[in-house]
mmCIF file of C-alpha atoms in Angstrom:
data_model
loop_
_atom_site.group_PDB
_atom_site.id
_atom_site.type_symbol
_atom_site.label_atom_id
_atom_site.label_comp_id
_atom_site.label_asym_id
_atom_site.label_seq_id
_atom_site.Cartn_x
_atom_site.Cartn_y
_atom_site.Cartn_z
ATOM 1 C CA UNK A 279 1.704 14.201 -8.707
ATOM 2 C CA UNK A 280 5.212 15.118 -7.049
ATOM 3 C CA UNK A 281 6.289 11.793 -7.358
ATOM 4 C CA UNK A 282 10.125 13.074 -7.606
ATOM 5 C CA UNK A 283 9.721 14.315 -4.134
ATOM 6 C CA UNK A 284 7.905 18.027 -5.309
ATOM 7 C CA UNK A 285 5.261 19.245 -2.947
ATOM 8 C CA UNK A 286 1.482 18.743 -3.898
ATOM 9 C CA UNK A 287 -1.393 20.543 -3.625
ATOM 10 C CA UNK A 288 -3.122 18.842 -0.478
ATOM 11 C CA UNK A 289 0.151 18.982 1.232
ATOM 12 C CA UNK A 290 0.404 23.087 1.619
ATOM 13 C CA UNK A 291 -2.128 22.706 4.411
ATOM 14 C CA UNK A 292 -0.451 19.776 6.533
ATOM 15 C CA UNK A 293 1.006 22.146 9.056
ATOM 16 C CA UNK A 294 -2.095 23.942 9.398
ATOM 17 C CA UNK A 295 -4.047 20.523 9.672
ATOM 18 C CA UNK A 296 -1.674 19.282 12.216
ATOM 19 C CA UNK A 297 -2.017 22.560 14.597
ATOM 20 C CA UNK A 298 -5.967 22.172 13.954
ATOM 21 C CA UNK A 299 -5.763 18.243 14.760
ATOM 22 C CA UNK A 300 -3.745 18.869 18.165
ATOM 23 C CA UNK A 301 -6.415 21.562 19.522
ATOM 24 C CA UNK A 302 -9.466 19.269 18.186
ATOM 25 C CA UNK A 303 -7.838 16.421 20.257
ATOM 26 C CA UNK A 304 -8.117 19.668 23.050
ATOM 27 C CA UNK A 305 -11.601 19.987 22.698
ATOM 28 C CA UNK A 306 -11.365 22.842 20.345
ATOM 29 C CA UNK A 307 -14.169 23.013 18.474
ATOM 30 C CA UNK A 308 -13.519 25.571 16.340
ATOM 31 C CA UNK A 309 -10.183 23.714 15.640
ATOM 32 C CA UNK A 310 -12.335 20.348 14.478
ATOM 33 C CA UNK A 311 -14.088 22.341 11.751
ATOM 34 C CA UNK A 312 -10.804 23.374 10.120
ATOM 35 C CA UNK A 313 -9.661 19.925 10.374
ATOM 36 C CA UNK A 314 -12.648 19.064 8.650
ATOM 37 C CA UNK A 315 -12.980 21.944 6.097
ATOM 38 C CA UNK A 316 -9.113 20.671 5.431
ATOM 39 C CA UNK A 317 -9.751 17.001 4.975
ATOM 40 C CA UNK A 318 -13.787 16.445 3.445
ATOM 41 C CA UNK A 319 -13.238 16.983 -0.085
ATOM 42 C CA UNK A 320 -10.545 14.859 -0.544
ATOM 43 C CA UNK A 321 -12.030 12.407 1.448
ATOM 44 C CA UNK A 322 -15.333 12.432 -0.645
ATOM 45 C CA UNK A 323 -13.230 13.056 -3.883
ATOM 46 C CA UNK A 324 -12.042 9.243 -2.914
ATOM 47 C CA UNK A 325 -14.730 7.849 -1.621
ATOM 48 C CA UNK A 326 -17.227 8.531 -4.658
ATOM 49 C CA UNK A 327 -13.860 6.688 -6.259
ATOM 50 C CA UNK A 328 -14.485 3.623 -4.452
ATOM 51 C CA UNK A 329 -18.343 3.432 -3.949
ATOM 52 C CA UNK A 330 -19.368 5.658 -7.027
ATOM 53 C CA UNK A 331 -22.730 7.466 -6.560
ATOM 54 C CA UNK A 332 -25.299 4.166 -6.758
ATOM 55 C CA UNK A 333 -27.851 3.519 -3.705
ATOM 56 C CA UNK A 334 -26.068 5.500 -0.569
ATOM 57 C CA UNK A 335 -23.420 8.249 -1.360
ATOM 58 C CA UNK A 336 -20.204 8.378 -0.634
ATOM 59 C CA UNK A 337 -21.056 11.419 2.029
ATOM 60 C CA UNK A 338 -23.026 9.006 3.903
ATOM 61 C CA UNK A 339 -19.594 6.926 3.870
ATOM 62 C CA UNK A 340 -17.646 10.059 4.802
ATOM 63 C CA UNK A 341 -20.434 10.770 7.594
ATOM 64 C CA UNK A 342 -19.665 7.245 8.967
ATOM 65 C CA UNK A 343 -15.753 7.827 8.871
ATOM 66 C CA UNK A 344 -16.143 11.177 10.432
ATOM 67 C CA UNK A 345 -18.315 9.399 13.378
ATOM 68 C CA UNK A 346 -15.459 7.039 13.861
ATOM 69 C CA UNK A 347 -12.799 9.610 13.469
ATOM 70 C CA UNK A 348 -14.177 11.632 15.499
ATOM 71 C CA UNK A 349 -14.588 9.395 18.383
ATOM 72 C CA UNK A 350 -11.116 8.028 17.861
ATOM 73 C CA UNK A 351 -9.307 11.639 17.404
ATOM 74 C CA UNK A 352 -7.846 11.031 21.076
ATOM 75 C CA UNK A 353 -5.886 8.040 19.981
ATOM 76 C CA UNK A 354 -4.461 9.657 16.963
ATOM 77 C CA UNK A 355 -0.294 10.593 17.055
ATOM 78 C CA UNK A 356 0.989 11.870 14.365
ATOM 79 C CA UNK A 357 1.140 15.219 12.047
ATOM 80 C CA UNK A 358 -0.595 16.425 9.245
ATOM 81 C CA UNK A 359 -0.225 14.315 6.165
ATOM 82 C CA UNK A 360 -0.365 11.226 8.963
ATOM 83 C CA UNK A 361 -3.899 12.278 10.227
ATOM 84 C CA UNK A 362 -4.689 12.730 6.291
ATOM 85 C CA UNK A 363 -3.289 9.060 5.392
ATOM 86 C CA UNK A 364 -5.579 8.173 8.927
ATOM 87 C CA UNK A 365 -8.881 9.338 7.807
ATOM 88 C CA UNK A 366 -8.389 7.524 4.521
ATOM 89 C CA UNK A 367 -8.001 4.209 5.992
ATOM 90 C CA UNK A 368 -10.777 4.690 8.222
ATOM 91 C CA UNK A 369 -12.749 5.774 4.888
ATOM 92 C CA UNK A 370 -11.240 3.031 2.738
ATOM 93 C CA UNK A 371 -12.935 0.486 5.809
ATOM 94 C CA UNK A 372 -15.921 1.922 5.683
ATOM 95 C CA UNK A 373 -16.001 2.082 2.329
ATOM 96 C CA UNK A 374 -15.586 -1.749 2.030
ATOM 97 C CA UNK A 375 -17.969 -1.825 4.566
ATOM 98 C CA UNK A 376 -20.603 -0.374 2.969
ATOM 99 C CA UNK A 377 -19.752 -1.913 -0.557
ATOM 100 C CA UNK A 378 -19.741 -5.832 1.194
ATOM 101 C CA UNK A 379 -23.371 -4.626 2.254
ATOM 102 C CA UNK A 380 -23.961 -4.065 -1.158
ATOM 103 C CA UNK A 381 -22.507 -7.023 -2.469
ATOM 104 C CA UNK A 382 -20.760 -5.608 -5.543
ATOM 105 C CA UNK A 383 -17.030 -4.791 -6.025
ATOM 106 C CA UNK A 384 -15.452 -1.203 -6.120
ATOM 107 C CA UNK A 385 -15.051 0.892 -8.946
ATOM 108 C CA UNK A 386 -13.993 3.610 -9.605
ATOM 109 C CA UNK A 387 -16.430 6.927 -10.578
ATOM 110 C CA UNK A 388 -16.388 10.356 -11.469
ATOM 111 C CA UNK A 389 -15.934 13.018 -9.215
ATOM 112 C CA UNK A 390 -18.225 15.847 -8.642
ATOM 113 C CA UNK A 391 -16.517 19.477 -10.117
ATOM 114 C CA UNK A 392 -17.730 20.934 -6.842
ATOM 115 C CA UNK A 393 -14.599 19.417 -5.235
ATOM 116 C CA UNK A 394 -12.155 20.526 -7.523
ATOM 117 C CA UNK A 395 -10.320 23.495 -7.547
ATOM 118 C CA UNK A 396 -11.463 25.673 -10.552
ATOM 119 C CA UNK A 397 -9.314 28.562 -11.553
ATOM 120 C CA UNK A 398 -10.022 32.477 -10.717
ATOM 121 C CA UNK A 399 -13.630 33.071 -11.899
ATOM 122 C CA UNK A 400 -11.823 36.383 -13.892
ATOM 123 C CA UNK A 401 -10.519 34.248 -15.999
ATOM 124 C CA UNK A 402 -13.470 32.383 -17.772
ATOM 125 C CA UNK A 403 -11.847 30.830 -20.837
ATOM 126 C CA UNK A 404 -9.482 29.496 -18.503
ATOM 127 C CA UNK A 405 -12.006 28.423 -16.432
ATOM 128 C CA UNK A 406 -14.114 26.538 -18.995
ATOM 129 C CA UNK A 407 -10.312 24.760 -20.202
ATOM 130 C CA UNK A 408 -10.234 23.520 -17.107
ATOM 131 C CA UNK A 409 -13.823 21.956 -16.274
ATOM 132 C CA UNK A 410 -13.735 20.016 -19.805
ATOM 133 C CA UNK A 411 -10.389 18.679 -19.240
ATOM 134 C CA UNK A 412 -11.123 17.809 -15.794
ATOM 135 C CA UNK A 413 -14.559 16.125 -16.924
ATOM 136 C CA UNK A 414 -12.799 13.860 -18.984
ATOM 137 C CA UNK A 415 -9.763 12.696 -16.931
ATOM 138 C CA UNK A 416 -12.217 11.863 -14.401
ATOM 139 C CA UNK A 417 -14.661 9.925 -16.554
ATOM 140 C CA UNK A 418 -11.062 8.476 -17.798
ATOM 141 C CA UNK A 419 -10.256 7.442 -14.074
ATOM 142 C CA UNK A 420 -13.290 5.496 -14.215
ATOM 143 C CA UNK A 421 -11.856 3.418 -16.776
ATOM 144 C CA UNK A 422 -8.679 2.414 -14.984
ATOM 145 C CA UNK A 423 -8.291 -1.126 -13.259
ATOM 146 C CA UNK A 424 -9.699 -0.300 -9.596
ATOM 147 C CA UNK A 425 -5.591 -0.841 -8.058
ATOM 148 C CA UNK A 426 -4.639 2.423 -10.639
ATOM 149 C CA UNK A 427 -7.650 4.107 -9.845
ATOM 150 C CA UNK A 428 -7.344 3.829 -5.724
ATOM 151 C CA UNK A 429 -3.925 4.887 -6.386
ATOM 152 C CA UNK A 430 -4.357 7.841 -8.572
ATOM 153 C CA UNK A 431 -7.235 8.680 -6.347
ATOM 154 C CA UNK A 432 -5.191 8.715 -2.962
ATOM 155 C CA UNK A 433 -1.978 10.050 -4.170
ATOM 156 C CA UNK A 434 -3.818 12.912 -6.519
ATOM 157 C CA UNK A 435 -7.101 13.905 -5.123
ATOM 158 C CA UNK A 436 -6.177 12.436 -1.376
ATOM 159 C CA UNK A 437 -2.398 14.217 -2.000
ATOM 160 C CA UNK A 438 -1.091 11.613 0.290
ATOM 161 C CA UNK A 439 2.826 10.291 -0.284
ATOM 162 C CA UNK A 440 3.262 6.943 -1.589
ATOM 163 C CA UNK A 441 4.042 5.574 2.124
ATOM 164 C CA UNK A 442 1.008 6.926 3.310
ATOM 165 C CA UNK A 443 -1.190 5.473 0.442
ATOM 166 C CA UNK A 444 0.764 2.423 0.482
ATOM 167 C CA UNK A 445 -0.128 1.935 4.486
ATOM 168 C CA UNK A 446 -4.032 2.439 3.551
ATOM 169 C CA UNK A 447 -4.008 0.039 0.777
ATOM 170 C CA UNK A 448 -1.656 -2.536 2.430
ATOM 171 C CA UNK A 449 0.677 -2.593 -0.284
ATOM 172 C CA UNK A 450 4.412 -1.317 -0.293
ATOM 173 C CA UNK A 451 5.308 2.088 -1.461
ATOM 174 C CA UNK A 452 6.759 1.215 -4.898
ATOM 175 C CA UNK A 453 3.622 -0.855 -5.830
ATOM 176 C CA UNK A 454 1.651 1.966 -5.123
ATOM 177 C CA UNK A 455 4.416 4.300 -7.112
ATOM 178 C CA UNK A 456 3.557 1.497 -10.230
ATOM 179 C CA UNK A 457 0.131 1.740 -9.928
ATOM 180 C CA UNK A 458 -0.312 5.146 -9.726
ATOM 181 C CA UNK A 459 2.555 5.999 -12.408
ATOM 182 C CA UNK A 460 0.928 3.264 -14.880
ATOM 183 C CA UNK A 461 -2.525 4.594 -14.039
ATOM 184 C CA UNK A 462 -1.490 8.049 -14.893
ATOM 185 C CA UNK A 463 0.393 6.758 -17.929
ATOM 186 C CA UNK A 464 -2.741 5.505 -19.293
ATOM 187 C CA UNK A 465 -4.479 8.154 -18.720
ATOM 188 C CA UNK A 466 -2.294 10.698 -20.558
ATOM 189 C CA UNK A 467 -2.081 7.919 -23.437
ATOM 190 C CA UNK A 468 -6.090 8.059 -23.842
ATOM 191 C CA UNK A 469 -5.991 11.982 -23.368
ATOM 192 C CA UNK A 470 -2.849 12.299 -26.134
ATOM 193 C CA UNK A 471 -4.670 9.530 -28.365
ATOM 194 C CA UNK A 472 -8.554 11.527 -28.123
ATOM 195 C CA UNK A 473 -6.274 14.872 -29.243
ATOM 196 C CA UNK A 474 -6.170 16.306 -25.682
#
């Protein structure tokens, strides 16, 4: 997770997202698709965390967040990991949005395998490893109490720092450190106690 200050995964593109974000904000439209390529699956990867995969999908909650954020993109300041943490509030709203329509609270569901990154396709045992593992800690994250789950969700799949998450949750950093540390306690406690 990088919580001792170690890069993560969604991070190595931040300087290439911020370059793409200041020539979408151009009119670059070429530029918009990276940003988008760059942020969508970690977007989704949350959002089917938050509205699970009942009555509309969580891509028809990304498509409304992209509507907004892409009528907004001329307002946003900031780099990389900022415009990341942006689109995830503007998600996270939606999100509510869509589950106060619904009248039912959030929780937390699987996430498709499409959006995860699978290991070389040479290497099939490797491969297979890491699909069953990843199956389970994601039916696992299901399990968590929806504050560990949003956190795990934003800080692993998301990749965003714990200021970042903590500014699209409204909570303070640490609390968002807790949640996301217990969360991911727990889950290596059910993995260690099912012999994985």
């Amino acid at each position: 997770m990088g919580q001792g200050g170690g890069p993560r995964r969604a991070q190595a593109h931040d300087e290439e997202l911020g370059r793409a974000v200041a020539a979408a904000q151009e009119g670059d439209e070429a530029a918009f698709a990276v940003v988008y390529r760059l942020v969508q699956p970690g977007l989704v990867g949350y959002l089917r965390g938050l509205v699970g995969t009942d009555g509309e999908t969580a891509e028809d909650v990304a498509a409304d967040a992209w509507l907004e954020i892409a009528r907004d993109l001329g307002r946003f300041r900031g780099d990389g990991a900022g415009f990341r943490g942006w689109t995830a509030t503007i998600a996270r709203h939606r999100a509510y949005d869509h589950l106060r329509r619904q009248k039912t609270r959030p929780r937390p569901a699987p996430l498709d395998r499409e959006l995860l990154e699978l290991p070389d396709p040479a290497s099939t045992s490797a491969a297979a490893l890491e699909a069953i593992s990843t199956e389970r800690v994601l039916t696992l994250i299901a399990a968590l109490p929806r504050d560990q789950a949003e956190a795990v969700l934003l800080r692993v799949v998301v990749g965003l720092d714990a200021p970042t998450a903590a500014h699209v949750l409204g909570k303070r950093p640490g609390a968002v450190r807790t949640a996301a540390h217990r969360g991911l306690r727990r889950l290596g406690e059910w993995l260690g106690a099912a012999g994985g």
